[in-house]
XYZ file of C-alpha atoms in Angstrom:
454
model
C 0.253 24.027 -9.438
C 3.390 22.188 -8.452
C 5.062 20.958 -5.420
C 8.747 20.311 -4.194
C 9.940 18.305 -1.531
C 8.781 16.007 0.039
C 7.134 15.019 -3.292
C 5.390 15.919 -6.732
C 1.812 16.813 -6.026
C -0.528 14.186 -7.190
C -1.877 15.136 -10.307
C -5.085 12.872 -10.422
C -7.321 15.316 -10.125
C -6.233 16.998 -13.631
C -7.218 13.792 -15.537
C -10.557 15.289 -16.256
C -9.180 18.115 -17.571
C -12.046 21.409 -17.267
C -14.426 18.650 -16.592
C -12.868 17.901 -12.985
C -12.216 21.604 -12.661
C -16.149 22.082 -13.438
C -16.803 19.166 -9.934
C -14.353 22.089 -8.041
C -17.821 24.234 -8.293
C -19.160 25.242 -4.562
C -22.522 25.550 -3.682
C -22.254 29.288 -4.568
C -20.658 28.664 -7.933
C -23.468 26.085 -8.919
C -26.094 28.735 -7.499
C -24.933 31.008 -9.888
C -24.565 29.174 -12.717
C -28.352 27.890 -12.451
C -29.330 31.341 -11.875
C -27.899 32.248 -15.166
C -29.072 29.940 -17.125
C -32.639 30.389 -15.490
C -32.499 33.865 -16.090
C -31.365 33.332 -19.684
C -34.105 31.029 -20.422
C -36.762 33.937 -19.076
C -35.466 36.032 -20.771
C -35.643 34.150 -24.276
C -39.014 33.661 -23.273
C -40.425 36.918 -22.164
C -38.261 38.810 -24.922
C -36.051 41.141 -22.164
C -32.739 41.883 -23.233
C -31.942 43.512 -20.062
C -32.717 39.785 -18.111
C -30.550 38.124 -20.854
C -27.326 40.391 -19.845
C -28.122 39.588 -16.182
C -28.856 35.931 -16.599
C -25.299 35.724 -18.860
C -23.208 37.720 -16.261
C -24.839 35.257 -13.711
C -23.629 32.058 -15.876
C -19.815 33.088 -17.194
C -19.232 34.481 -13.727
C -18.071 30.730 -12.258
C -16.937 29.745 -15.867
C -14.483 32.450 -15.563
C -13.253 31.807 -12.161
C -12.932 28.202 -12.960
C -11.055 28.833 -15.941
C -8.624 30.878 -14.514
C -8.295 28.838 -11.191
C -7.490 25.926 -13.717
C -5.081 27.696 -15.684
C -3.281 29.113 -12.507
C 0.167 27.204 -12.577
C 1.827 27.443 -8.403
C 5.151 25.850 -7.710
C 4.540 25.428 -4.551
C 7.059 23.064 -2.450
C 5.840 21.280 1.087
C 7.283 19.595 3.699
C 6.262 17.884 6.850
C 8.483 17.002 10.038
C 7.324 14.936 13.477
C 8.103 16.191 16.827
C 8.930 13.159 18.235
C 7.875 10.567 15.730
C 7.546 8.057 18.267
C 5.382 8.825 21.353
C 4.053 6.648 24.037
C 0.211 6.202 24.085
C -1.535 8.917 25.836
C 1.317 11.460 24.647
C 0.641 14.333 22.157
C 3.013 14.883 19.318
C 3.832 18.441 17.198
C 3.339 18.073 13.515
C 5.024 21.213 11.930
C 3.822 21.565 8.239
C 6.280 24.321 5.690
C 4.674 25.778 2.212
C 7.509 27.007 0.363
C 6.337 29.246 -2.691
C 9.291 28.691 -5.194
C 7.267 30.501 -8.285
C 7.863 33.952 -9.517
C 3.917 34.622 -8.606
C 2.228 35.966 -5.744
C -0.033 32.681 -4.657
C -3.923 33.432 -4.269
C -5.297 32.336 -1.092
C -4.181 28.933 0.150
C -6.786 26.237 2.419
C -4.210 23.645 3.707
C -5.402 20.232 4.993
C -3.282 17.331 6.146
C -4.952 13.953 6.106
C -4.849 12.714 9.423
C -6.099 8.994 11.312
C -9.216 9.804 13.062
C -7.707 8.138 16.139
C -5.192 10.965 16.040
C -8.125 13.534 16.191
C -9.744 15.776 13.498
C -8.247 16.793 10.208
C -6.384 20.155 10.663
C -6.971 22.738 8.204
C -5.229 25.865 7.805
C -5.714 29.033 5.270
C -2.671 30.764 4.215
C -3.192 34.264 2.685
C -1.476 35.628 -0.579
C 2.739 33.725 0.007
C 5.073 36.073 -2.108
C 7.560 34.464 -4.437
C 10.165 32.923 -2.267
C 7.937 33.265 0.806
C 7.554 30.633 3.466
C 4.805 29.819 5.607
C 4.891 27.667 8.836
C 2.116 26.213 10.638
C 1.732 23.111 13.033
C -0.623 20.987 15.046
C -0.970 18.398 17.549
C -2.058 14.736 17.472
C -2.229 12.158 20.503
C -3.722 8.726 20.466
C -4.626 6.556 23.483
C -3.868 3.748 20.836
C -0.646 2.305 19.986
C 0.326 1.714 16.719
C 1.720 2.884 13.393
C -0.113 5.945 12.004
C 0.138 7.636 8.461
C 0.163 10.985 7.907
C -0.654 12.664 4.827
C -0.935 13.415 1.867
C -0.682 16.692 2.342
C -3.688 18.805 0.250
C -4.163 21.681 -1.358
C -6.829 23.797 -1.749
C -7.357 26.746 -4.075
C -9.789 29.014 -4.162
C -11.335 32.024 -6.376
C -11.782 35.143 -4.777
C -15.756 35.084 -4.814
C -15.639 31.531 -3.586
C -17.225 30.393 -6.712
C -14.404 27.021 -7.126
C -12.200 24.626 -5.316
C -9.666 22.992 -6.563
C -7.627 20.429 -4.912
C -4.398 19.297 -5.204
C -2.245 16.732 -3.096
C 1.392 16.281 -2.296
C 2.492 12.465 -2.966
C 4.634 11.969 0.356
C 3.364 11.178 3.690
C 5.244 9.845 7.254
C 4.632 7.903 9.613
C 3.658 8.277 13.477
C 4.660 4.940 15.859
C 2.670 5.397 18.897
C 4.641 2.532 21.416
C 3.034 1.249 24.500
C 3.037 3.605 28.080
C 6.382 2.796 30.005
C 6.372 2.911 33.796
C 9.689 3.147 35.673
C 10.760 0.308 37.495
C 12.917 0.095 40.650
C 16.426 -1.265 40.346
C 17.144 -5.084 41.432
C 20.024 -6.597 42.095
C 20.099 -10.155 40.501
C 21.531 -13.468 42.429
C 25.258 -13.799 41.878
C 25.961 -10.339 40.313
C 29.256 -8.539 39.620
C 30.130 -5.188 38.651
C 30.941 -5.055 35.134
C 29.197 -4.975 31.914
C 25.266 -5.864 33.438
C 26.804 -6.663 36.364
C 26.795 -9.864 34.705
C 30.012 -12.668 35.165
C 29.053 -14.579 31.952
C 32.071 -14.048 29.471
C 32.539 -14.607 25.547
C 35.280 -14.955 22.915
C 36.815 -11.568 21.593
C 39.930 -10.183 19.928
C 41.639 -8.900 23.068
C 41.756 -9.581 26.846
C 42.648 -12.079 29.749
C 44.071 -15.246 28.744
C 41.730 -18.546 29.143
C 43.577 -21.389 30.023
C 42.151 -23.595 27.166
C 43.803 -23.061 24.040
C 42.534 -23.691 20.143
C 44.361 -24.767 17.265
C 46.505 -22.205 15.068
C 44.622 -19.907 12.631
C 46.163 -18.188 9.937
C 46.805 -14.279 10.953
C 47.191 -15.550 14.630
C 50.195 -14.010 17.381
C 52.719 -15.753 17.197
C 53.727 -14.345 20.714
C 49.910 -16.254 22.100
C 51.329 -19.438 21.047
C 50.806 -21.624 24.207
C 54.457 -23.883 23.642
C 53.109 -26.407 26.735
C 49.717 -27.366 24.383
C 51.807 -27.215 21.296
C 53.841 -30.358 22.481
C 51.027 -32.128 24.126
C 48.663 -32.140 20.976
C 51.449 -32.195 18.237
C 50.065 -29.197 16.550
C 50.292 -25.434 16.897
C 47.772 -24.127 19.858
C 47.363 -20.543 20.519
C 45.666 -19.141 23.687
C 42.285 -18.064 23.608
C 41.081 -14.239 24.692
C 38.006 -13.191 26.400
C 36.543 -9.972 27.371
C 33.921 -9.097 29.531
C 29.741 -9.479 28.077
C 26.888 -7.851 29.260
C 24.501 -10.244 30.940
C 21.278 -11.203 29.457
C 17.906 -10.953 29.180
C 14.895 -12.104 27.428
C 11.440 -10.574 27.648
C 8.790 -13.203 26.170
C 5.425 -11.557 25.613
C 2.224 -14.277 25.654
C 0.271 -12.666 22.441
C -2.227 -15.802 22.022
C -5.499 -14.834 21.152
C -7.334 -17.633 23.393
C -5.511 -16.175 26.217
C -6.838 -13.384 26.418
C -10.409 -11.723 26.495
C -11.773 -8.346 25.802
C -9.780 -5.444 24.262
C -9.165 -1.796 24.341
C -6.149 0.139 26.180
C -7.473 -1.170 29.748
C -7.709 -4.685 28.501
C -5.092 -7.366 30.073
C -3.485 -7.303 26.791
C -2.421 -4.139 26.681
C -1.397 -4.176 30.100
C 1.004 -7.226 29.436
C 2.422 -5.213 26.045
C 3.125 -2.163 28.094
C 4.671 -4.680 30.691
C 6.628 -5.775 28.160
C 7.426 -2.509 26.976
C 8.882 -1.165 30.725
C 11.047 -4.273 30.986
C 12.516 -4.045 28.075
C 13.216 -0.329 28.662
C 14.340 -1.212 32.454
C 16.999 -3.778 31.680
C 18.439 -1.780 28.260
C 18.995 1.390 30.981
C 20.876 -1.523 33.440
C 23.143 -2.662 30.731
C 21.751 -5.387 29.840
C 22.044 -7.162 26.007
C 18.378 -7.786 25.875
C 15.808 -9.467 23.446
C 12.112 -9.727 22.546
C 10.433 -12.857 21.984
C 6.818 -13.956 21.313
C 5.044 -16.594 21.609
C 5.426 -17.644 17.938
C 9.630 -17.986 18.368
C 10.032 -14.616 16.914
C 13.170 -12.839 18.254
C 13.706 -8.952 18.161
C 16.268 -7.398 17.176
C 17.366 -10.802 15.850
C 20.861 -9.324 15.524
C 23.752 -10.618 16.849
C 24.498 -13.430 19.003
C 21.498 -15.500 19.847
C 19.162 -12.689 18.391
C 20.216 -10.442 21.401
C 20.999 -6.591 21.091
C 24.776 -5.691 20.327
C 26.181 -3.480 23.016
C 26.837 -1.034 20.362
C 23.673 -1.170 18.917
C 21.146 -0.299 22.048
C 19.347 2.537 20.958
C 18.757 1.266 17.868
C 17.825 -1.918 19.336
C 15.475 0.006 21.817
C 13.491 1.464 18.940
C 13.364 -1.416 16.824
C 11.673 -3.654 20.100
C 9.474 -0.648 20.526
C 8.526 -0.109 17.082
C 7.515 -4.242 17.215
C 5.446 -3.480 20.494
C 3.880 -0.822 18.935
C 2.153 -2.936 16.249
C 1.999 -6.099 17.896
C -1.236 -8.259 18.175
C -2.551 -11.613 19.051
C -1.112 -14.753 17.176
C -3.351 -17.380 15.968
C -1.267 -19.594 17.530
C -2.242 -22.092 20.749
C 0.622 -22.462 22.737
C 4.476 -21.768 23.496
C 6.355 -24.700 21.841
C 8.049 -22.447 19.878
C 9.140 -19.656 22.713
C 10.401 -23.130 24.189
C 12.250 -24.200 20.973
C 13.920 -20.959 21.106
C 14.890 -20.683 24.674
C 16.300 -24.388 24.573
C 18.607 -23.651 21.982
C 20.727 -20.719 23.926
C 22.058 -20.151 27.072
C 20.006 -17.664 28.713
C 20.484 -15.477 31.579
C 17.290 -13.409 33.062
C 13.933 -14.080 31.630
C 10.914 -12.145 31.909
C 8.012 -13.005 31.116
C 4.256 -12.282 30.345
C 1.737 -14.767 30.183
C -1.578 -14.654 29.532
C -4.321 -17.748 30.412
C -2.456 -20.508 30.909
C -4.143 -24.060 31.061
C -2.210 -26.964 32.415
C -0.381 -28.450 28.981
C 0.892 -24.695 28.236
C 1.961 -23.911 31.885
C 3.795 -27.187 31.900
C 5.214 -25.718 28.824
C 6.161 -22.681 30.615
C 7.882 -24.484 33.625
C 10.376 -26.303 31.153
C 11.404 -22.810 29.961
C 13.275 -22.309 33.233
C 15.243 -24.882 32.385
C 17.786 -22.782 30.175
C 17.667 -19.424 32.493
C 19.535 -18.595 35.172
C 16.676 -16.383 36.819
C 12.964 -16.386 35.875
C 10.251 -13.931 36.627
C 6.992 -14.001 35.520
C 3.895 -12.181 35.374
C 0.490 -14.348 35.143
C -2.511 -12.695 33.614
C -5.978 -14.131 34.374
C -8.176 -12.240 31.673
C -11.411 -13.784 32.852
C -10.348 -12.283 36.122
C -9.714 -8.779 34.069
C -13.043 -9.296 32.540
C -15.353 -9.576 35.783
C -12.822 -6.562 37.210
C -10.915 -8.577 39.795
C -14.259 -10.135 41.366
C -12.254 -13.861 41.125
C -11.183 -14.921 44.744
C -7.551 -16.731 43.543
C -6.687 -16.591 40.319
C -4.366 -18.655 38.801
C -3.052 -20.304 41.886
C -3.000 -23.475 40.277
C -0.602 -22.225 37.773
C 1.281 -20.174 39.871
C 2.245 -22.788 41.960
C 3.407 -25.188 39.350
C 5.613 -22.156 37.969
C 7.186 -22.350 41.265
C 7.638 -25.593 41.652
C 9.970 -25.276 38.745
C 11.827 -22.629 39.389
C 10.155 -19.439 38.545
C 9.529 -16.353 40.171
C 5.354 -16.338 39.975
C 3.446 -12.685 40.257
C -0.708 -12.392 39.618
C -1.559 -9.759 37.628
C -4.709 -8.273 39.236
C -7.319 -5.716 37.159
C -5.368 -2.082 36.710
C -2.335 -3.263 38.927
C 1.034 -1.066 39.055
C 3.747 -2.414 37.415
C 6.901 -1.137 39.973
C 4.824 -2.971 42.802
C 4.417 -6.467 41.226
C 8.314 -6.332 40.069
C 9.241 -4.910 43.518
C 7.101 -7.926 44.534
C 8.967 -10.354 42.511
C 12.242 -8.801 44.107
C 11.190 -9.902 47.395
C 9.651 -13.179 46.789
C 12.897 -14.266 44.966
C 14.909 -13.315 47.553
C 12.565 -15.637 50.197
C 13.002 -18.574 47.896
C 17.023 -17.613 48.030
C 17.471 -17.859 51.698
C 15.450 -20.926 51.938
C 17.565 -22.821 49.352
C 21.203 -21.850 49.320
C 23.059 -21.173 46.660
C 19.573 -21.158 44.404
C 19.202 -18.211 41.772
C 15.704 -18.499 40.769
C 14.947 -14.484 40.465
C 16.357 -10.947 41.891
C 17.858 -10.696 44.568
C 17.394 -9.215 47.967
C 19.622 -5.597 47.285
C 18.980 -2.516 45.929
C 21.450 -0.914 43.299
């Protein structure tokens, strides 16, 4: 038998030659092959021709069927597609399986089985009666994992079988695909932040481009330059050509750090604080991408998704992709071996950031000290403190945290606790409010959202 798209069937199994075919034997084959040969050796015993015939028709019976099955040549082609092939936890996805026969032959009966995660659920199996030449047969199933993560599936297999069930034969497609379960996403309500404008983000942050308003510092001449941007007042103060510069409009920015340190968090599974700051993550990111915002992933080890771009943030061009690629990370994401956030505070001291949110797990006091100097660079800060000891004992702790929380707001940031189970839209529509107290007790300060709706 052979197989089309998506790839040659794997023909390990032929190796053996009739010696593999002779393992496809089932329990009925093998019965009546020992019957045979019992019945033969009676029969040479007692002298009765009549129990010889019997005891041979018993034995060649499976021989023949395995022979044949052997010798039977398909061309059979297969093909698998996802429907989506990226689903939040908890979400069930279609997998539609084709058989294409592409042989001049009638196929014999057909047991299909697609290999399958068992976190995704059982193996499906399907039998496909007699597919004419040219014939096509369609068939599907459903998987859904509370687990995130990035799930084979496939090879596809093969079955064939005699028509007294005396032999199976198995033979698997090469190709397989991939399911990316990302983490749940909960909508979040829409915040205005501190000092906003309409416009890209409603962001007032600006950048270099090719076209635009003039900026009323020029740079020297480039080759390929306007002549007609040549800024003549420049020219004779500085003795050398000076063209304007152009700017257009950016889309503000924002950076979601995720705390993946193993010693900062306890326990595991998809209730575990973990997972809850992942799926955090996860709605952020998707939040601020839907606002407009040029936004980034970053761990705890310095590790920046997409990477692409200025400053490792997402083009404005390139969301979607962007999107998928953070998600994809999120999906497979686990703890670092890795102590403490030096090198999320490398990375943040090196650019000019705008909004940063971020998810912390345990924090003692070097690594929330750590944490406070990261506001440094940002011109709002929100984050979300984890106790996992608190997580552990279900929320039993009387104030978690506080000691950290307060020295996170001493510098700046907009502090949340993250108690057992708690909804996501009520600790950022917390944040909202408790940044816009610190605003009208300090004038002019931008240390989180603001007070407004959008």
């Amino acid at each position: 038998m052979a197989a089309g798209a998506p790839g040659p069937v794997d023909d390990s199994d032929d190796k053996g030659g009739l010696r593999a075919a002779l393992g496809g034997l089932t329990t009925r084959g093998r019965s009546f092959l020992a019957a045979g040969v019992a019945a033969a050796v009676c029969a040479f015993v007692l002298g009765q021709d009549d129990l010889l015939r019997v005891g041979l028709l018993l034995a060649v019976l499976p021989l023949v069927c395995v022979t044949v099955l052997y010798r039977t040549r398909y061309r059979v082609a297969g093909s698998r597609r996802l429907s989506p092939s990226r689903v939040p936890a908890g979400s069930e996805a279609r997998v539609h399986l084709r058989m294409d026969n592409v042989s001049r032959l009638h196929t014999g009966l057909l047991m299909l089985q697609d290999r399958v995660p068992y976190v995704l659920g059982p193996r499906p199996r399907f039998v496909l009666d007699r597919v004419e030449p040219g014939g096509v047969r369609e068939v599907s199933y459903r998987v859904r994992s509370d687990l995130r993560g990035r799930y084979p599936l496939g090879p596809l297999q093969l079955r064939l079988s005699d028509p007294f069930g005396m032999c199976e034969l198995t033979r698997s497609f090469s190709a397989y695909d991939t399911l990316v379960v990302i983490p749940r996403t909960e909508p979040l309500p829409a915040l205005r932040l501190a000092g906003s404008a309409s416009g890209y983000g409603d962001g007032t942050q600006r950048s270099l481009a090719l076209a635009g308003e003039d900026d009323i510092i020029p740079r020297g001449y480039r080759h390929g330059d306007d002549l007609r941007r040549v800024h003549w007042r420049s020219t004779a103060r500085y003795g050398e050509l000076m063209v304007r510069r152009e700017e257009q409009p950016q889309r503000a920015r924002c950076t979601v750090l995720l705390d993946t340190r193993r010693i900062a968090y306890e326990g595991g599974g998809p209730g575990s604080a973990f997972e809850w700051a992942v799926s955090g993550a996860a709605s952020a990111l998707v939040h601020m991408l839907e606002r407009g915002f040029a936004v980034r992933l970053l761990t705890d080890e310095g590790s920046a998704v997409p990477g692409e771009g200025s400053d490792g943030f997402a083009g404005s061009q390139e969301s979607a992709d962007s999107a998928g690629l953070m998600m994809d990370t999120l999906a497979v994401v686990d703890h670092s071996d890795g102590g403490g956030l030096s090198r999320a505070h490398d990375v943040l001291r090196g650019s000019n950031e705008g909004l940063l949110v971020a998810f912390f797990g345990d924090l003692d006091e070097e690594q929330a000290s750590v944490a406070a100097r990261m506001r440094r660079r940002s011109r709002g800060a929100v984050a979300f403190v984890l106790d996992s000891e608190d997580w552990a004992l279900g929320g039993q702790r009387a104030s978690p945290a506080a000691g950290r929380l307060r020295l996170l707001r001493e510098a700046g940031w907009t502090a949340v606790a993250v108690p057992p189970g708690a909804d996501l839209a009520g600790l950022w529509r917390q944040a909202g409010q408790d940044g816009s107290a610190d605003r009208s007790s300090a004038a002019g300060a931008t240390t989180g959202f603001s007070g407004g709706w959008s």
